[in-house]
Short mmCIF file of C-alpha atoms in Angstrom, two decimals:
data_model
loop_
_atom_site.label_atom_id
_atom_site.label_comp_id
_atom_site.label_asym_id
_atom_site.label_seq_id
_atom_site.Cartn_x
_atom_site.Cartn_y
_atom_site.Cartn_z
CA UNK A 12 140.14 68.50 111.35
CA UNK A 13 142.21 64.92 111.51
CA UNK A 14 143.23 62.94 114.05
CA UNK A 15 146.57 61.21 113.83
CA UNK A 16 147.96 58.23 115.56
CA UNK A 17 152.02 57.30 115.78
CA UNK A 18 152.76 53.80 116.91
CA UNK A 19 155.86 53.26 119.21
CA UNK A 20 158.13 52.17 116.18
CA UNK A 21 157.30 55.50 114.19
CA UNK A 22 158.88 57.23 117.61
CA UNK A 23 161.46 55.31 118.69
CA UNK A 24 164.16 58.09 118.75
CA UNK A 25 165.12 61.47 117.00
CA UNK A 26 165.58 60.59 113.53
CA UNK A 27 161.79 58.46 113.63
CA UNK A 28 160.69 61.88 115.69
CA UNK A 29 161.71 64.02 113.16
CA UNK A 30 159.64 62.22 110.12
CA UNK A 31 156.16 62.12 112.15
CA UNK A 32 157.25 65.96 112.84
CA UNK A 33 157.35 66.09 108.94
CA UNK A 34 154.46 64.14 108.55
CA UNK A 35 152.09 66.64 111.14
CA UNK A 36 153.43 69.69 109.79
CA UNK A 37 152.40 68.82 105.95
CA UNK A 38 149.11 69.26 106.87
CA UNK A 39 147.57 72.11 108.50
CA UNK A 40 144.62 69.71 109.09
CA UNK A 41 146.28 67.18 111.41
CA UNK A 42 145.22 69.25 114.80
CA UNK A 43 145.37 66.20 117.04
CA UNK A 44 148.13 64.11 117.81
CA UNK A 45 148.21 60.72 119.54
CA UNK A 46 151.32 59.24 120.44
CA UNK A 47 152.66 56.00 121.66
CA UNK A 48 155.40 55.44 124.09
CA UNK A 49 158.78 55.00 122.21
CA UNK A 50 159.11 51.71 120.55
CA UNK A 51 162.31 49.13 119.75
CA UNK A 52 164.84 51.18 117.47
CA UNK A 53 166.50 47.89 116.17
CA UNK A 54 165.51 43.52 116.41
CA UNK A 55 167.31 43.31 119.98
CA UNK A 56 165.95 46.92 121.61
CA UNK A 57 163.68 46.93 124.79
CA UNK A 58 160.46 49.25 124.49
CA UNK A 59 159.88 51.39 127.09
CA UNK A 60 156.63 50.26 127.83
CA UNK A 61 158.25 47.18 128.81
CA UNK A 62 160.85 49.01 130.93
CA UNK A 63 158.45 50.68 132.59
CA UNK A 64 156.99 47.19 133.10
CA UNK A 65 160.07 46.08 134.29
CA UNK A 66 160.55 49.36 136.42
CA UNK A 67 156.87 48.49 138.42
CA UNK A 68 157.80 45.12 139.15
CA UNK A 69 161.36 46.23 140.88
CA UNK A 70 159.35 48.77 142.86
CA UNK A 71 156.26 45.85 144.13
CA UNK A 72 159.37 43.41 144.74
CA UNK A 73 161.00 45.82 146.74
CA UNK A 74 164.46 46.27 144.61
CA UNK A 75 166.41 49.06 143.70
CA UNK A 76 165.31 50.37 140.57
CA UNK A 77 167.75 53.11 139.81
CA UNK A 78 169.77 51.83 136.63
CA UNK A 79 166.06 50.78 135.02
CA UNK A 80 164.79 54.46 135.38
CA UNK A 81 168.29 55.62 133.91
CA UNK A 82 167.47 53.14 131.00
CA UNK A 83 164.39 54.78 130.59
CA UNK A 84 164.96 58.32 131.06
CA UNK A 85 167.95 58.31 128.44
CA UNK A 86 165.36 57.23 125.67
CA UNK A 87 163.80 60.21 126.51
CA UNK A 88 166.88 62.22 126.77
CA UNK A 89 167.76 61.61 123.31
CA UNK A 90 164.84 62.56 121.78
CA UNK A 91 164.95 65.76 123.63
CA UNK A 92 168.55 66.67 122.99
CA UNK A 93 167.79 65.67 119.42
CA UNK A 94 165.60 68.69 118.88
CA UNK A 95 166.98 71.00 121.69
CA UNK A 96 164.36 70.63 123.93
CA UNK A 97 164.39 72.85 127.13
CA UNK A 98 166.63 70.89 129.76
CA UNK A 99 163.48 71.89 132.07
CA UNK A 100 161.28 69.78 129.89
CA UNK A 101 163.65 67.06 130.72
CA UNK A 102 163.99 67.33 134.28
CA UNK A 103 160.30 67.36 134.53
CA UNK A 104 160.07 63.87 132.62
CA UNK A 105 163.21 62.90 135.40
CA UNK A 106 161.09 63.67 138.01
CA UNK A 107 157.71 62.50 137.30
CA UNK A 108 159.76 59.02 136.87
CA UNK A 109 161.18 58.87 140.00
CA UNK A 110 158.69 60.07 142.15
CA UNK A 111 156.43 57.12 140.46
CA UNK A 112 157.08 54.91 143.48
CA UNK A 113 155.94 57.23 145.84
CA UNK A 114 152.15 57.89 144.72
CA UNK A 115 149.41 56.38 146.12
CA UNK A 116 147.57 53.32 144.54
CA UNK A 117 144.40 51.20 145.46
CA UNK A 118 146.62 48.20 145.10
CA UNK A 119 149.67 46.62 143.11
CA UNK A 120 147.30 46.35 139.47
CA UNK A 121 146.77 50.24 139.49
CA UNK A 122 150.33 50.87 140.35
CA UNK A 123 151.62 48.67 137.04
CA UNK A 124 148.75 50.63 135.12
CA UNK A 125 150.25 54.25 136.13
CA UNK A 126 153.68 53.09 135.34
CA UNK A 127 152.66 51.61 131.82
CA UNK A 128 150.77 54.54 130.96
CA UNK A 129 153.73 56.97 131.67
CA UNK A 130 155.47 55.36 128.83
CA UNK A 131 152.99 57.31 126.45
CA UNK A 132 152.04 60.57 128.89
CA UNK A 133 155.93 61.24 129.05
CA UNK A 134 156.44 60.68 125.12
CA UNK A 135 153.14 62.83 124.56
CA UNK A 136 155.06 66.25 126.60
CA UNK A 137 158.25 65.53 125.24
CA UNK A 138 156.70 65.23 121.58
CA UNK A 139 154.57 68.34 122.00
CA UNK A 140 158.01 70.15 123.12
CA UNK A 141 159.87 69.01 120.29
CA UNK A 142 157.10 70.65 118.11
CA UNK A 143 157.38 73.92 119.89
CA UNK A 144 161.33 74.04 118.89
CA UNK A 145 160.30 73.05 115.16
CA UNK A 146 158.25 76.37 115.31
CA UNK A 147 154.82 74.75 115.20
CA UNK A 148 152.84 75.86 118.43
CA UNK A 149 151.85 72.87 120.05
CA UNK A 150 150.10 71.82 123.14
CA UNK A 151 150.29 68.69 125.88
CA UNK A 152 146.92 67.66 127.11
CA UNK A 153 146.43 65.15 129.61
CA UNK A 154 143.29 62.98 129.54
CA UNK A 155 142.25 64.16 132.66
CA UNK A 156 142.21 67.86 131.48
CA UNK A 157 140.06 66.11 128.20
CA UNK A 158 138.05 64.41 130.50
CA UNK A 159 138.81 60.91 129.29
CA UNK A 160 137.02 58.67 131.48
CA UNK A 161 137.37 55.11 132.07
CA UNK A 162 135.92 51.93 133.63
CA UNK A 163 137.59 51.16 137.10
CA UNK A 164 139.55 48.08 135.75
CA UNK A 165 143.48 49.24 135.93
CA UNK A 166 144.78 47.30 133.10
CA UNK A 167 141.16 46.28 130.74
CA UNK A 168 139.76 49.62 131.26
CA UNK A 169 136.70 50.63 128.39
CA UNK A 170 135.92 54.25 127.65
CA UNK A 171 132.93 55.50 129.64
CA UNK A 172 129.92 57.48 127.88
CA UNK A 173 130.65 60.70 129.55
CA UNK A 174 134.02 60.83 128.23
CA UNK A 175 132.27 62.25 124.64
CA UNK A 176 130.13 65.03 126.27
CA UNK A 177 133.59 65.93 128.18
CA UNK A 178 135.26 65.92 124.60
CA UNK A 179 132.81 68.44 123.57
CA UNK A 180 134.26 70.60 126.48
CA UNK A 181 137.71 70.70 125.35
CA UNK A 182 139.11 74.44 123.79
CA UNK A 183 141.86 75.01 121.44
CA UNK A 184 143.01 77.69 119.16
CA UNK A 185 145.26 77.34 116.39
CA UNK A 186 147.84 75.07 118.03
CA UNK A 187 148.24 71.50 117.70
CA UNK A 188 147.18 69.62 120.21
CA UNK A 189 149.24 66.02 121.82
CA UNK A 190 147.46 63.67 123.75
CA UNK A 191 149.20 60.39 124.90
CA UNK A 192 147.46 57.32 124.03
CA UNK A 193 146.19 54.03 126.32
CA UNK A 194 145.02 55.21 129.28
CA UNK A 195 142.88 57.59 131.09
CA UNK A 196 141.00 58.26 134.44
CA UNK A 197 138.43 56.74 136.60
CA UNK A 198 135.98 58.83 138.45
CA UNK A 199 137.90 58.33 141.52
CA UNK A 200 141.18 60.02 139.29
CA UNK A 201 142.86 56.81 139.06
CA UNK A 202 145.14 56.06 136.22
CA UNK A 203 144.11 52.75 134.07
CA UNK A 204 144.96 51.41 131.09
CA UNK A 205 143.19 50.00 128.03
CA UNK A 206 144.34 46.53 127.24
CA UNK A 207 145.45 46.18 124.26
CA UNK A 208 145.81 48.29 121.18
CA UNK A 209 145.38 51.18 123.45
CA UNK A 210 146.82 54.26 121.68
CA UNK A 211 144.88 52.94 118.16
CA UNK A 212 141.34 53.47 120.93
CA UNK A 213 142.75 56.73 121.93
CA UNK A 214 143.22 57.98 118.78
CA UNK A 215 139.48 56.54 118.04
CA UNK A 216 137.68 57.37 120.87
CA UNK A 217 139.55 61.17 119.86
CA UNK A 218 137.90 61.19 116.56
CA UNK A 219 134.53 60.22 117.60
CA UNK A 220 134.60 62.84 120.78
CA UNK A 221 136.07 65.57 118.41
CA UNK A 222 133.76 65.07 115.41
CA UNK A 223 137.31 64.69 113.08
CA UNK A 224 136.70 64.42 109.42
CA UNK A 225 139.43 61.68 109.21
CA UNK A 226 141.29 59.56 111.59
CA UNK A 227 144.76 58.76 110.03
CA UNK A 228 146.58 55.73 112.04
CA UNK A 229 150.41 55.80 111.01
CA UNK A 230 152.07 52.66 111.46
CA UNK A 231 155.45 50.63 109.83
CA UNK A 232 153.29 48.91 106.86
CA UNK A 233 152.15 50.55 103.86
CA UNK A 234 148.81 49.43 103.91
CA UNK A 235 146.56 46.53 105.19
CA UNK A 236 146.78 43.74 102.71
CA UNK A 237 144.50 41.12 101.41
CA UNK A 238 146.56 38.36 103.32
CA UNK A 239 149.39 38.06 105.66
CA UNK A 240 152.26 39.18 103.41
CA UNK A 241 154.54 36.65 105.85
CA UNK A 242 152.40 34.32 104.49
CA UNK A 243 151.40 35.89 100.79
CA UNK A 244 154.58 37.69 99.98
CA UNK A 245 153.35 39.54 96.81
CA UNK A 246 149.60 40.22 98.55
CA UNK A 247 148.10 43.11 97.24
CA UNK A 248 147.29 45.96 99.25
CA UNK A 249 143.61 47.17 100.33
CA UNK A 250 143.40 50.05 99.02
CA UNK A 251 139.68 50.76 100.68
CA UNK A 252 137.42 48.69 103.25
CA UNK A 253 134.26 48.96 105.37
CA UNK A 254 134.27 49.09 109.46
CA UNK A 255 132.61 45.58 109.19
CA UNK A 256 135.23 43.86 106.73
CA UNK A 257 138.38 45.13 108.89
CA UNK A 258 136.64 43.85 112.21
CA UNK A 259 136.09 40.70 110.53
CA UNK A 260 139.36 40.46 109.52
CA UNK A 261 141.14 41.70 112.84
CA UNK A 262 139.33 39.06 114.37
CA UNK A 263 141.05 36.61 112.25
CA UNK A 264 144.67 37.51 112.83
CA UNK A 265 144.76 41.26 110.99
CA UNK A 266 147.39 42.64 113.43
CA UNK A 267 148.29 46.17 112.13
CA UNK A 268 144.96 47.05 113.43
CA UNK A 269 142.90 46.32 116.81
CA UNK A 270 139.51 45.11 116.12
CA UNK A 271 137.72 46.87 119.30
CA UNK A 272 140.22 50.16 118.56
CA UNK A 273 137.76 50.70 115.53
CA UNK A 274 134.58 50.81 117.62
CA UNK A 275 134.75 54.33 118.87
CA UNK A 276 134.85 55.41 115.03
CA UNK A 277 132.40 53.67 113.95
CA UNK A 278 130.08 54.97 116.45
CA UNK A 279 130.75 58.70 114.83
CA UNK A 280 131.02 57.46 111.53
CA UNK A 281 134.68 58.72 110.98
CA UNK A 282 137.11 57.15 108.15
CA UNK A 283 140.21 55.48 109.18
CA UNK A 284 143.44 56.17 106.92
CA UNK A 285 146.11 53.45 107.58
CA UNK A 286 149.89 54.95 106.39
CA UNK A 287 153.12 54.23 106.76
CA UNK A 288 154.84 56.83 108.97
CA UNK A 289 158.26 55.73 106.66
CA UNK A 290 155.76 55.67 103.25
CA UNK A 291 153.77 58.77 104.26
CA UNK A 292 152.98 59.77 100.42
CA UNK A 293 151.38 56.10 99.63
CA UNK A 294 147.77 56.34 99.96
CA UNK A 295 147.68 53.07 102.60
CA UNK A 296 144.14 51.64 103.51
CA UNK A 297 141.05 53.73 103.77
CA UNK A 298 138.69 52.04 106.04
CA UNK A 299 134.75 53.51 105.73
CA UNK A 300 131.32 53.26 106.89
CA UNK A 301 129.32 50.52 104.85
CA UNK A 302 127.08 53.60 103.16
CA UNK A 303 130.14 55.36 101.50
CA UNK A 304 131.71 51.95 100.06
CA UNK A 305 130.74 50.24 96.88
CA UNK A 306 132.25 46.58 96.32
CA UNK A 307 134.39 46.12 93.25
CA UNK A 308 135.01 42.23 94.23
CA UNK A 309 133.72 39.47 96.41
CA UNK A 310 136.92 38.88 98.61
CA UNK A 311 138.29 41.85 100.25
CA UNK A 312 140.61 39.82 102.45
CA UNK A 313 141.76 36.31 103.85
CA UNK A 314 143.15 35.47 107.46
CA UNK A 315 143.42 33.11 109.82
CA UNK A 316 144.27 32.45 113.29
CA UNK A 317 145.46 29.64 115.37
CA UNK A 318 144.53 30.87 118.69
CA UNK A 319 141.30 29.01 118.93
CA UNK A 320 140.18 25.43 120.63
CA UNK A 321 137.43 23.28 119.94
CA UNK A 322 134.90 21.20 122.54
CA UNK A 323 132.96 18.92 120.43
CA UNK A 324 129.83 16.63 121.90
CA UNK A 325 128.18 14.17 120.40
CA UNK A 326 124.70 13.03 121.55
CA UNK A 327 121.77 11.36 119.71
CA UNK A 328 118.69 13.69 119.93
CA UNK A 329 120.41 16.51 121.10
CA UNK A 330 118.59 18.31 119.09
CA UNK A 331 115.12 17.06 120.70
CA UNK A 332 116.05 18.49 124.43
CA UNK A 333 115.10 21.47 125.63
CA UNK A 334 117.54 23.41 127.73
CA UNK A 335 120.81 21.10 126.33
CA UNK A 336 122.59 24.69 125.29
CA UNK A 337 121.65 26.32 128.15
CA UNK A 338 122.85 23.90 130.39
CA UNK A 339 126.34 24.39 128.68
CA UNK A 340 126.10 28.21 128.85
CA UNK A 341 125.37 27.57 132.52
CA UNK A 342 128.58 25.67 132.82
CA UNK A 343 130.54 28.12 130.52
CA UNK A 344 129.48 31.55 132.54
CA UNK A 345 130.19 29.26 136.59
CA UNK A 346 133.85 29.61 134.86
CA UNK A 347 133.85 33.16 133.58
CA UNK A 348 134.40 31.78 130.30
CA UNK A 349 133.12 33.09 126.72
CA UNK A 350 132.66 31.20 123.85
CA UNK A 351 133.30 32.08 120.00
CA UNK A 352 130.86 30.75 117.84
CA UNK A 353 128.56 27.33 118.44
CA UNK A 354 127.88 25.67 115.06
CA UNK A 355 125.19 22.57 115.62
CA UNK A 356 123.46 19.17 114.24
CA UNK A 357 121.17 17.33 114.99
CA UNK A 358 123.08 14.96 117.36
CA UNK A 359 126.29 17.66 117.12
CA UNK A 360 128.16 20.16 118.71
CA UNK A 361 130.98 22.27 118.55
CA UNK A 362 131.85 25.13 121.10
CA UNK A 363 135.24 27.11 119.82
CA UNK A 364 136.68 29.49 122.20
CA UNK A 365 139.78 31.66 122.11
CA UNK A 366 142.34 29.50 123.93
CA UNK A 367 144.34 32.47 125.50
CA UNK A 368 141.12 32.67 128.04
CA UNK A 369 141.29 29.02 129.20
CA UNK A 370 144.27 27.54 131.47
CA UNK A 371 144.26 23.67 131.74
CA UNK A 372 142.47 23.09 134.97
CA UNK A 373 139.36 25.12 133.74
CA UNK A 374 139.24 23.25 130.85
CA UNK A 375 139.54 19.80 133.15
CA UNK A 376 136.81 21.10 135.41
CA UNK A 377 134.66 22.57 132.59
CA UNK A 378 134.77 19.17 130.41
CA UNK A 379 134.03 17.24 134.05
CA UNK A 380 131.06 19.38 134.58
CA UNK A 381 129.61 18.74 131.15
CA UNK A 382 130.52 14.97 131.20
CA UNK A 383 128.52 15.14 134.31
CA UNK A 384 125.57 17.31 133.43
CA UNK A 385 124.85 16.64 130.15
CA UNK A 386 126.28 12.67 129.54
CA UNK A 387 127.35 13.26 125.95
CA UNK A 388 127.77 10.05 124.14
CA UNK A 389 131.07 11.46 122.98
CA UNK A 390 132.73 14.75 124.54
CA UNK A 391 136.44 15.53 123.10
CA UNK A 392 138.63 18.44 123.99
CA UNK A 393 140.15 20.09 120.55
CA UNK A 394 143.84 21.82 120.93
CA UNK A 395 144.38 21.74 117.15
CA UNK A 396 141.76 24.00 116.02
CA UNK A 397 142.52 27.27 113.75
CA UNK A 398 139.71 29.39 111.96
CA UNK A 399 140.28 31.00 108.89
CA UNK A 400 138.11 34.63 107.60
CA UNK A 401 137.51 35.19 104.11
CA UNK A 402 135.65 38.24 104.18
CA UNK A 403 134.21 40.84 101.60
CA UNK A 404 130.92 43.35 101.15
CA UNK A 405 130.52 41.93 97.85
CA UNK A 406 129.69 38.65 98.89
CA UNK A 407 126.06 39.39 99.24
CA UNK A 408 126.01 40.11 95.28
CA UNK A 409 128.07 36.81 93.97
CA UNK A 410 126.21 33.19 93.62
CA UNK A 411 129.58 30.44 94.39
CA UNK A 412 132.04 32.12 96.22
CA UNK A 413 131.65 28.87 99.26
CA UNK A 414 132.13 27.20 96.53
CA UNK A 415 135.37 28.98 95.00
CA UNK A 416 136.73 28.63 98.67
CA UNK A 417 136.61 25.28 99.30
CA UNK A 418 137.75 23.94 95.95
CA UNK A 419 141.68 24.83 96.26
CA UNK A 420 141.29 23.44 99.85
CA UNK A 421 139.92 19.97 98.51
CA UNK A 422 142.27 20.69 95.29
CA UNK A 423 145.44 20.28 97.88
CA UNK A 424 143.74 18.11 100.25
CA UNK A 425 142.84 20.52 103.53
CA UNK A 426 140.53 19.15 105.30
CA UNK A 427 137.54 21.46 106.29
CA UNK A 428 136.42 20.95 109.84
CA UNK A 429 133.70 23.52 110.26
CA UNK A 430 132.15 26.20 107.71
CA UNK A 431 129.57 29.35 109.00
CA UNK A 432 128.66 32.19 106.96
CA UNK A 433 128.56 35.34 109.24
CA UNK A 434 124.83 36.69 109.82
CA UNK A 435 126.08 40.07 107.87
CA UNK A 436 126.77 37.85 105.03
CA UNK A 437 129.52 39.56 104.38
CA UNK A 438 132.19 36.31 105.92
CA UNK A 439 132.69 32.74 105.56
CA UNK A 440 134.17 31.22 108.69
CA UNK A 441 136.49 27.71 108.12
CA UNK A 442 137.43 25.81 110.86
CA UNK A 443 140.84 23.76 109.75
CA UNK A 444 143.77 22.08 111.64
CA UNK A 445 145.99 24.52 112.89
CA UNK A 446 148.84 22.88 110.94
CA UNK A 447 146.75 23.44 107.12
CA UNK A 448 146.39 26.77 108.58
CA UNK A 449 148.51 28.98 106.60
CA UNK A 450 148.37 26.80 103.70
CA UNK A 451 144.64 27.28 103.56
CA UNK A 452 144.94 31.11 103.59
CA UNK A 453 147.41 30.72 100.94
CA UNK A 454 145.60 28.79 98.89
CA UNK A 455 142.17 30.94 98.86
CA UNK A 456 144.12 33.80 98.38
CA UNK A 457 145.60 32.17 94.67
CA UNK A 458 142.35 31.33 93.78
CA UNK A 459 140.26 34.66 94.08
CA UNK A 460 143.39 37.06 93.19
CA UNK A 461 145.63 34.88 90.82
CA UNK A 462 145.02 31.80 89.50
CA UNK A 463 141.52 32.62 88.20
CA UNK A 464 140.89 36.54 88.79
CA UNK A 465 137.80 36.41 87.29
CA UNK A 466 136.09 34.15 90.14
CA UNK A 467 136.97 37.81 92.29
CA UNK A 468 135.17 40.15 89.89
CA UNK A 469 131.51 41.35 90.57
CA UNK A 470 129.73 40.67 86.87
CA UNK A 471 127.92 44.19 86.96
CA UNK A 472 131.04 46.12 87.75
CA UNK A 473 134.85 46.38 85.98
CA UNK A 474 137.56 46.23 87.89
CA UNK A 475 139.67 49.29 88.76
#
């Protein structure tokens, strides 16, 4: 049994309907569905997420909302009337919108949670209708009939444990069943939402809880590829990766897939298929547990990301007094804030966070506290900070590949700010200027796949 996952752009209207209808009914396998909410149909569209979005926001303000719910009810209307769906099916979906306002919520954050995650529950009964009028029996299921539970946080909500022994609960017959991606239930039976990348976890979370053999992820690229094609036009494709490589690379700026959507699988050791819901015949990525891979090359992938800041300190002895770090962590957690990675010296230090966490008065008061607690001879703030992932299994097995990195960086005069090797051994970590960012990635990439292929071949193996 497969699980399958449609992104909003592979369902953006009748025509994008009818080729993931295609794509389920080729295979008698693909018994779960997981679909997004409908996505932009062309540059200048509005998703309906974000009119729904729009649609919570009238209602907390207090405005008429009428012409937004038309907006968003004749996206669904097309669809429907597309594939001659029961006008009954579509007066439901009329209703449930409009009588949105009128539910109870614990405040204004789980009323913009239930809104957001109608985008997908309406798409999800309107899909599973459209499949019925194809011929193929298919069935809606709510996550609160699947038991999909979530932590009480209405729009960062994480997949409780119980939520898999409900899974095991679930019954079904021959017909295909449609769930609707990014949200679920509290214990209390409040709608919330995951936050980000949320149909991609529902779609996981699916597979693990429903022991699938495969979880296929459809989305508008043909595969994942060894660098950002916007930035490596003519990258080539990766045609198979572990768990560990993709959430290395995800971290790094790897966008068709969420790093923490992954997790779930992992945890039941279930394959990930990445296809094109326009390419559905190309073989796209297959993503796989560590013990069914064997490395072919030392560089699976390069990215980089330029959402990162730096805190440097600077202090003779540092490395002599006991409690320094913790008195930083200290600092870091009266904030709420998280930190990256912490590479040291002797008299050194550099903290790198993710910058979207950080507003500029916590970074003021954090850098005052540490100025004050700690007395660095030399404490600077770092805005122009970008970290680039080169990442592959077979690093473990090839002597030189730091040293194959960093040459086209010195060769075209990048300057390297920072460089960690993961713990797995499987990453190198470079910390550049955001500005060499893209340059950098573009660079490494020549190196290990054009200029010198052989410095990207394992000795004891041939390349395929």
């Amino acid at each position: 049994m497969k699980v399958v996952k449609f992104g909003g752009s592979s369902l953006a209207d009748a025509a994008h309907v009818q080729k993931v209808i295609n794509i389920v009914e080729s295979d008698p396998e693909r018994k779960i569905v997981v679909t997004s909410a409908p996505g932009k149909r062309f540059a200048n569209d509005i998703k309906v997420t974000d009119l729904l979005i729009k649609y919570a926001n009238a209602i907390i303000k207090g405005m008429d909302a009428k012409q937004i719910v038309a907006d968003i009810f004749a996206r669904y209307q097309e669809i429907g009337k597309g594939f001659g769906v029961p006008q009954t099916v579509l007066n439901d979906i009329k209703d449930k919108l409009n009588t949105l306002p009128s539910k109870s919520y614990p405040n204004d954050d789980y009323l913009m949670a239930a809104f957001k995650a109608h985008g997908e529950r309406l798409n999800a009964e309107l899909f599973a209708a459209c499949l019925t009028q194809t011929g193929t029996k298919a069935r809606f299921v709510d996550p609160s009939e699947a038991g999909i539970l979530l932590s009480d946080d209405p729009n960062g909500a994480t997949v409780l444990e119980q939520t898999y022994t409900n899974l095991t609960q679930l019954k079904y017959g021959d017909e295909k069943l449609v769930f609707p991606g990014f949200f679920g239930f509290t214990e209390d039976g409040n709608i919330v939402t995951f936050a980000r990348g949320g149909s991609d976890i529902t779609g996981s979370i699916l597979a693990r809880g429903l022991h699938a053999s495969l979880y296929e992820n459809f989305t508008d690229v043909d595969a994942i590829f060894a660098a950002n094609p916007k930035i490596v036009p003519d990258a080539r494709p990766i045609h198979k990766m572990t768990f560990r490589e993709m959430r290395e690379l995800s971290y790094a700026g790897f966008s068709v897939f969420n790093d923490e959507a992954i997790i779930p699988a992992i945890q039941g050791q279930v394959p990930i298929n990445v296809k094109n819901t326009n390419n559905p015949e190309l073989p796209g990525t297959l993503i796989v547990p560590e013990k069914d891979f064997t490395s072919k090359r030392p560089v699976t992938g390069i990215a980089g990301s330029n959402r990162f800041s730096a805190l440097y300190l600077h202090r003779y002895l540092l490395n002599k007094e006991v409690g320094f770090t913790l008195k930083i962590l200290q600092i870091l957690y009266k904030y709420g804030v998280s930190y990256e990675h912490m590479p040291s010296g002797i008299d050194d230090l550099t903290i790198i966070f993710d910058r979207s966490q950080l507003d500029s008065d916590t970074i003021k008061k954090m850098c005052h506290d540490i100025q004050v607690e700690l007395n660095p001879d030399t404490l600077d703030w770092i805005d122009d900070y970008a970290i680039i992932m080169v990442v592959g299994e077979g690093m473990r097995a090839r002597v030189g590949t730091i040293e194959n990195i960093i040459r086209p960086l010195a060769e075209h005069d990048i300057p390297v700010h920072m460089i960690n090797q993961g713990a797995s051994r499987i990453s190198i970590m470079l910390g550049t200027r955001q500005s060499d960012a893209d340059a950098a990635v573009k660079y490494i990439y020549q190196h290990f796949f054009k200029e010198n292929p052989s410095v990207n071949q394992l000795e004891y193996q041939a390349e395929v």
